[in-house]
mmCIF file of C-alpha atoms in Angstrom:
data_model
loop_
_atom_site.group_PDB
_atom_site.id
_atom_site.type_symbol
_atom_site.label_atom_id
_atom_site.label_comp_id
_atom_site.label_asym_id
_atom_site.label_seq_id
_atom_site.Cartn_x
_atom_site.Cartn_y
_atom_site.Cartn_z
ATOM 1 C CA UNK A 1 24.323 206.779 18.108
ATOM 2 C CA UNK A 2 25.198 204.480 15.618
ATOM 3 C CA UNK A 3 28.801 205.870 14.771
ATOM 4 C CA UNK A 4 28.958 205.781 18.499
ATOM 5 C CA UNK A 5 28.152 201.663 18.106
ATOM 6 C CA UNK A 6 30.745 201.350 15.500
ATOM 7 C CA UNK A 7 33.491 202.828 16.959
ATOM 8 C CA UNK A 8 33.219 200.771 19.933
ATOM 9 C CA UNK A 9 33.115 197.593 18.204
ATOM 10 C CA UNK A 10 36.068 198.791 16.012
ATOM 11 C CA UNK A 11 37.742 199.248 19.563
ATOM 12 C CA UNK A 12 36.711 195.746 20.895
ATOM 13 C CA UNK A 13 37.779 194.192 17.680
ATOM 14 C CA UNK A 14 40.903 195.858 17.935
ATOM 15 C CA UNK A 15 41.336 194.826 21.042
ATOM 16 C CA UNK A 16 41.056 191.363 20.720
ATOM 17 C CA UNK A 17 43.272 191.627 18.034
ATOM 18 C CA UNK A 18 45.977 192.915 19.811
ATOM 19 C CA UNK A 19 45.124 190.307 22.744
ATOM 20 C CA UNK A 20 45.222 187.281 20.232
ATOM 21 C CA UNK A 21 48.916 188.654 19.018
ATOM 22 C CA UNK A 22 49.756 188.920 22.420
ATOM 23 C CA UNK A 23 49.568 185.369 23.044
ATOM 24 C CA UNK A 24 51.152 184.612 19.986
ATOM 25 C CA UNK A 25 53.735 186.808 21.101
ATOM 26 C CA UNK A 26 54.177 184.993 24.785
ATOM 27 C CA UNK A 27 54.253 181.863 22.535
ATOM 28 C CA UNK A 28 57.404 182.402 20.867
ATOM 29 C CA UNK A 29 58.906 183.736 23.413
ATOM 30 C CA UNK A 30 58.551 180.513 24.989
ATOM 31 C CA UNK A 31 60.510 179.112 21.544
ATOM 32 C CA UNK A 32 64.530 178.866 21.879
ATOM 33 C CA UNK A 33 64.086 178.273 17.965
ATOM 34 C CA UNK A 34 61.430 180.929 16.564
ATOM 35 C CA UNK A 35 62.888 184.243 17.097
ATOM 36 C CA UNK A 36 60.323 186.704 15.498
ATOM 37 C CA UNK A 37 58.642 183.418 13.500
ATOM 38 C CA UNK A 38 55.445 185.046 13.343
ATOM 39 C CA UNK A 39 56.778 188.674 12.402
ATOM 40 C CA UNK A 40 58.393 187.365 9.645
ATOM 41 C CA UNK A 41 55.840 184.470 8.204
ATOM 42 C CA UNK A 42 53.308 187.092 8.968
ATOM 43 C CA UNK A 43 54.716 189.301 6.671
ATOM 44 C CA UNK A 44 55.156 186.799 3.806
ATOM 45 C CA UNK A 45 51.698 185.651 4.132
ATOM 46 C CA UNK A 46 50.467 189.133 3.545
ATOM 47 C CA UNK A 47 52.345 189.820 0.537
ATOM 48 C CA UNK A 48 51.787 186.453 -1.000
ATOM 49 C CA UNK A 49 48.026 186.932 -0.763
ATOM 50 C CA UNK A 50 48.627 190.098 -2.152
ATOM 51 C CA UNK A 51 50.103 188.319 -5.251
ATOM 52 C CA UNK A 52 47.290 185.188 -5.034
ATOM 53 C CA UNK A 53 44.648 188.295 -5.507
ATOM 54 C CA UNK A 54 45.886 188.405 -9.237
ATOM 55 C CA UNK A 55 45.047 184.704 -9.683
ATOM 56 C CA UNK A 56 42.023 184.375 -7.288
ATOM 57 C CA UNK A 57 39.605 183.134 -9.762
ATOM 58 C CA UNK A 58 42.134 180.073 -10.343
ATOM 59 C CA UNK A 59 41.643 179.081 -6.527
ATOM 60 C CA UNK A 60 37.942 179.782 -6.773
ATOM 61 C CA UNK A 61 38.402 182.301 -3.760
ATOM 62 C CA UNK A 62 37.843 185.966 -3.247
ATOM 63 C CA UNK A 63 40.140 189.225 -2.297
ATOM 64 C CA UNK A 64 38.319 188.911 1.162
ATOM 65 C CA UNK A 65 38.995 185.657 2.011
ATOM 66 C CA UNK A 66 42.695 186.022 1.161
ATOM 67 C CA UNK A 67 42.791 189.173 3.316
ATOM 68 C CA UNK A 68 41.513 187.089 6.642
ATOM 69 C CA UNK A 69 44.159 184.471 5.625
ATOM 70 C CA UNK A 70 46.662 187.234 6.362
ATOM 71 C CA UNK A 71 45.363 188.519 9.237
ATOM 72 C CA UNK A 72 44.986 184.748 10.702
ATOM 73 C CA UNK A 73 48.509 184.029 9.855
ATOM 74 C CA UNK A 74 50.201 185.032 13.132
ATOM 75 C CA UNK A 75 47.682 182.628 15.319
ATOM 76 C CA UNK A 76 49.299 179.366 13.139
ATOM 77 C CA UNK A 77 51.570 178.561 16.384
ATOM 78 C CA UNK A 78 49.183 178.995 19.014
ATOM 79 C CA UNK A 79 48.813 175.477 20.113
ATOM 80 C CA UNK A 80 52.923 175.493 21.079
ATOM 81 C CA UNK A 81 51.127 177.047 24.281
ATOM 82 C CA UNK A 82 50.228 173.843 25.491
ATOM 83 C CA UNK A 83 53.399 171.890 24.559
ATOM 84 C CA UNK A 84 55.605 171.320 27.816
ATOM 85 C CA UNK A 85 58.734 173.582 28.067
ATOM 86 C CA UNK A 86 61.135 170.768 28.247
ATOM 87 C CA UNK A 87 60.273 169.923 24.565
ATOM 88 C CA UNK A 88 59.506 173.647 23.461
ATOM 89 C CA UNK A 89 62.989 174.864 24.760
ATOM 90 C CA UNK A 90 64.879 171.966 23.983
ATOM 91 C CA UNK A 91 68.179 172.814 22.499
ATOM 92 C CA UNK A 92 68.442 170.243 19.613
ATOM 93 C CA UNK A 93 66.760 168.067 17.165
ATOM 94 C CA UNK A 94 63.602 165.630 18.923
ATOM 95 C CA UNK A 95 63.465 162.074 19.314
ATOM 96 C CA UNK A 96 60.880 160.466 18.053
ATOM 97 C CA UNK A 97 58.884 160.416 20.887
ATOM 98 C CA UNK A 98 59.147 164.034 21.535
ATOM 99 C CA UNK A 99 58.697 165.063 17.747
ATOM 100 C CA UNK A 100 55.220 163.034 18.286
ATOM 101 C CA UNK A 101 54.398 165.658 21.337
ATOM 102 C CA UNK A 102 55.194 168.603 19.171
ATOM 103 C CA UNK A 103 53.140 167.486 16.691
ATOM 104 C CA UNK A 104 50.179 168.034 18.978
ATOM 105 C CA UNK A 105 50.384 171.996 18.566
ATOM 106 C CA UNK A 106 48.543 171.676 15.487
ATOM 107 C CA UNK A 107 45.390 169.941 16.810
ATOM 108 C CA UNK A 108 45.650 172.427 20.333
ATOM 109 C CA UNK A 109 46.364 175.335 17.910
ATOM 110 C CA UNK A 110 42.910 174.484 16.593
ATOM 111 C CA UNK A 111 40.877 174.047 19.858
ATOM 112 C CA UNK A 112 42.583 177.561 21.447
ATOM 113 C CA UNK A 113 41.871 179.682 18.477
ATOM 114 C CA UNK A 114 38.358 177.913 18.162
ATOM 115 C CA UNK A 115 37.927 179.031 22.101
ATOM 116 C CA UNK A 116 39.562 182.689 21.377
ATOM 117 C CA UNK A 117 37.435 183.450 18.496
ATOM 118 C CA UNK A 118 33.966 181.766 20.056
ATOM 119 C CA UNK A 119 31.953 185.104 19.544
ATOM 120 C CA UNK A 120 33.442 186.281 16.628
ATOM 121 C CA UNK A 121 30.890 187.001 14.170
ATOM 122 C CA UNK A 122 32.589 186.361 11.055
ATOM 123 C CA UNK A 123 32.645 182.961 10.894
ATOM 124 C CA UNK A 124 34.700 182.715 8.058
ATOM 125 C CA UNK A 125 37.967 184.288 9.659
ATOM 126 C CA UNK A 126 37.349 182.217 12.518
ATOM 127 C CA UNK A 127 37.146 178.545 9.804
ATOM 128 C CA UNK A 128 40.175 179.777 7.878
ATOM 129 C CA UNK A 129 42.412 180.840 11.193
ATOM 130 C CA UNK A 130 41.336 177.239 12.797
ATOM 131 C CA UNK A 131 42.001 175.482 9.699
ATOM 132 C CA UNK A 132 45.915 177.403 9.677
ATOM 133 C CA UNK A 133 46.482 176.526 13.196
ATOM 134 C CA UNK A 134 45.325 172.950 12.522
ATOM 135 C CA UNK A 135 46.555 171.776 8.790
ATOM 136 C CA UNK A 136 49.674 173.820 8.450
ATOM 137 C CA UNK A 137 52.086 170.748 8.247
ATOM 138 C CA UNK A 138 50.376 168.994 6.160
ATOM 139 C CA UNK A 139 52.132 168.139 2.597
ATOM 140 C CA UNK A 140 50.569 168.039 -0.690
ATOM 141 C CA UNK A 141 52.057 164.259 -0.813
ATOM 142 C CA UNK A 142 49.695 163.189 1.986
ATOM 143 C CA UNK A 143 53.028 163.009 4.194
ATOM 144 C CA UNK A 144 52.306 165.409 6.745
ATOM 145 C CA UNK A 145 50.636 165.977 10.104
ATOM 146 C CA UNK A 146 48.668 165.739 11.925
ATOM 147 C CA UNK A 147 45.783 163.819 9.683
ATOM 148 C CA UNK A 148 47.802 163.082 6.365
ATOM 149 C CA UNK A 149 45.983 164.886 4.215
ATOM 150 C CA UNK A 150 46.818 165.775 0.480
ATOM 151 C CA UNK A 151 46.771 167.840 -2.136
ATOM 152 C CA UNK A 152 43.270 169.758 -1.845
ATOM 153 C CA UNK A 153 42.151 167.824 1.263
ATOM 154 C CA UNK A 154 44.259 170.532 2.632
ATOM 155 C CA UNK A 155 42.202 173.728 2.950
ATOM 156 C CA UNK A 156 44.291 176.335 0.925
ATOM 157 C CA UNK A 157 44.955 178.779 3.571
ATOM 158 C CA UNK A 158 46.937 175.867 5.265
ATOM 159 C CA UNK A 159 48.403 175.105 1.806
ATOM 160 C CA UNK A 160 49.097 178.918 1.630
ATOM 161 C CA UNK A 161 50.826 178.840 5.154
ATOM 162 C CA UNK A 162 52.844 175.699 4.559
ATOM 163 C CA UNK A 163 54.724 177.804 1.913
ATOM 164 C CA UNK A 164 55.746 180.774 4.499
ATOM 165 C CA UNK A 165 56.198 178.414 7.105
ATOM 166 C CA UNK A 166 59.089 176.023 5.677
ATOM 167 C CA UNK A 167 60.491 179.509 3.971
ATOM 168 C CA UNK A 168 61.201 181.026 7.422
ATOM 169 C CA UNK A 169 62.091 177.638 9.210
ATOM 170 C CA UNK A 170 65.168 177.033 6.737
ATOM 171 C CA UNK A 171 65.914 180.586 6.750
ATOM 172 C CA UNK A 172 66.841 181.215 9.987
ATOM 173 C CA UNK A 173 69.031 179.887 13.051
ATOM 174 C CA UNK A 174 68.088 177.042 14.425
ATOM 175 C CA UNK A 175 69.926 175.785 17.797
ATOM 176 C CA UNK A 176 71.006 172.966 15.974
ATOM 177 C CA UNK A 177 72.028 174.516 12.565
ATOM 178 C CA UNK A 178 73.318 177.715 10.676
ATOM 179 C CA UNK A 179 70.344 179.581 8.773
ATOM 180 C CA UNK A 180 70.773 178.472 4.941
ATOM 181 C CA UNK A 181 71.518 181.107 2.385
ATOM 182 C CA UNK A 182 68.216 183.027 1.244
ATOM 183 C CA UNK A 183 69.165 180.813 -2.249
ATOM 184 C CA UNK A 184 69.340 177.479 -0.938
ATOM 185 C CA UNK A 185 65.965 178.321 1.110
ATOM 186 C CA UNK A 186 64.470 179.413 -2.383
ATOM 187 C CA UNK A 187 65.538 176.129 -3.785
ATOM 188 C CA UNK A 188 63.969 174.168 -0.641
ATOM 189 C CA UNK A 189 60.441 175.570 -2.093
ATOM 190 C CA UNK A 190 60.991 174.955 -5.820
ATOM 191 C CA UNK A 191 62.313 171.233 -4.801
ATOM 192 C CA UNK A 192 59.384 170.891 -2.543
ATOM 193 C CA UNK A 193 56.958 171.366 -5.011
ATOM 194 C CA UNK A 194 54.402 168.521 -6.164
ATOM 195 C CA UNK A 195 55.764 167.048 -2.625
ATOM 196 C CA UNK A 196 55.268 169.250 0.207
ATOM 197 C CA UNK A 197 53.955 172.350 -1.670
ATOM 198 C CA UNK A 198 50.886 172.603 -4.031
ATOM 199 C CA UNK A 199 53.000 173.343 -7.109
ATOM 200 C CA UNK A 200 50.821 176.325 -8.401
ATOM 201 C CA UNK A 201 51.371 178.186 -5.391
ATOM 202 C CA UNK A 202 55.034 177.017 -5.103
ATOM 203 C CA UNK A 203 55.429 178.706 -8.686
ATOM 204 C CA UNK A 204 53.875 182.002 -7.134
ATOM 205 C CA UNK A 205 55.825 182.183 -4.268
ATOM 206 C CA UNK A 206 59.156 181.745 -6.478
ATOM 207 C CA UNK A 207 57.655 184.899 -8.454
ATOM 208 C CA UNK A 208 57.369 186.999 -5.557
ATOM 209 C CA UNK A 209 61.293 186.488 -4.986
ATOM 210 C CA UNK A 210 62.141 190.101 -4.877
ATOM 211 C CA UNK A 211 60.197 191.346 -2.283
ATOM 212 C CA UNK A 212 60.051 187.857 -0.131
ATOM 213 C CA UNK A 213 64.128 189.057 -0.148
ATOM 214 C CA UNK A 214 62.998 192.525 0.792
ATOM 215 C CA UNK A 215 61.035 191.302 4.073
ATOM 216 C CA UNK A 216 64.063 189.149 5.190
ATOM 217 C CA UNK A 217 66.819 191.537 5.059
ATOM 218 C CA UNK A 218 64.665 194.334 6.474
ATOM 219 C CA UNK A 219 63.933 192.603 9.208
ATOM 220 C CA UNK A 220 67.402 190.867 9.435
ATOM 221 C CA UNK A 221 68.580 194.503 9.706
ATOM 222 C CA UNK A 222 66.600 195.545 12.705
#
């Protein structure tokens, strides 16, 4: 009876897993811009937590609680499901007024995955996954959205995400510009660091060059 239990609730969880990545899914698809966005910071996510795992005890976190930050990765962009089309789709840079609406997928992001994970029992995945949707722009200099935090104000799975989330956004076509040369999007991070990237983990991403590479031209080649 109770293997029974546990394979159902392995089956619900999985479930709701694959219904949370769903909607992430529909999400981009609304995107002109994105293109596979979440495949591809999804991946990086995973194996730069891999890499964090040798440093943990520097962060003052745990293998498990780098492991949810991977798996909560792909819900980062949920709240673009409540940004209007006209802005979403647009096919060029935002004025100022509209770059202020966009911003307001952070603080939705945070209120949908709050609602999606409501009975989730592990409380933790649910706090780090809200906290990526939410603080994900945010920069270590205090200059980011949408509450200005800095340095470890941010929680560290946002800080974490920040890293994977410039990476891909410099990386790859953009309706308005040519994707930048995997070097020159390498450079953006080691630049960025002390400013919009907690320098210790800017120094770990640069370290995990190789197989960072390895995720973009695989999937590049697809």
């Amino acid at each position: 009876m109770e293997k029974e239990v546990n394979i159902k609730t392995e089956k619900l969880v999985h479930i709701k897993d694959s219904m949370i990545l769903g909607m992430a899914d529909m999400v981009e698809n609304r995107d002109n811009n994105t293109g596979d966005h979440i495949k591809r910071t999804s991946e990086v996510v995973k194996i730069f937590s891999e890499k964090l795992m040798e440093c943990s005890e520097e962060f003052g976190v745990n293998d498990t609680f780098l492991a949810l930050v991977a798996k909560a990765a792909p819900m980062h962009d949920l709240g673009k499901i409540s940004i209007d089309d006209a802005i979403l789709r647009k096919p060029g840079k935002y004025e100022p007024e509209e770059f202020n609406e966009m911003k307001r997928h952070t603080s939705e992001g945070a209120r949908i995955v709050e609602s999606l994970l409501e009975n989730v029992e592990d409380k933790e995945f649910v706090q780090i996954a809200t906290n990526i949707a939410h603080y994900h722009h945010e920069k270590w200099n205090g200059k980011g959205y949408p509450e200005g935090l800095k340095e470890t104000e941010i929680p560290l799975c946002a800080r974490i995400m920040a890293v994977a989330d410039v990476f891909d956004a410099v990386s790859m076509n953009r309706c308005y510009r040519e994707a930048l040369p995997l070097e020159e999007c390498f450079a953006i991070i080691k630049d960025g660091s002390g400013e919009d990237f907690e320098p210790l983990l800017a120094e770990i991403f640069l370290n995990i060059r190789d197989k960072v590479e390895e995720v973009y031209h695989e999937l590049r080649t697809e």
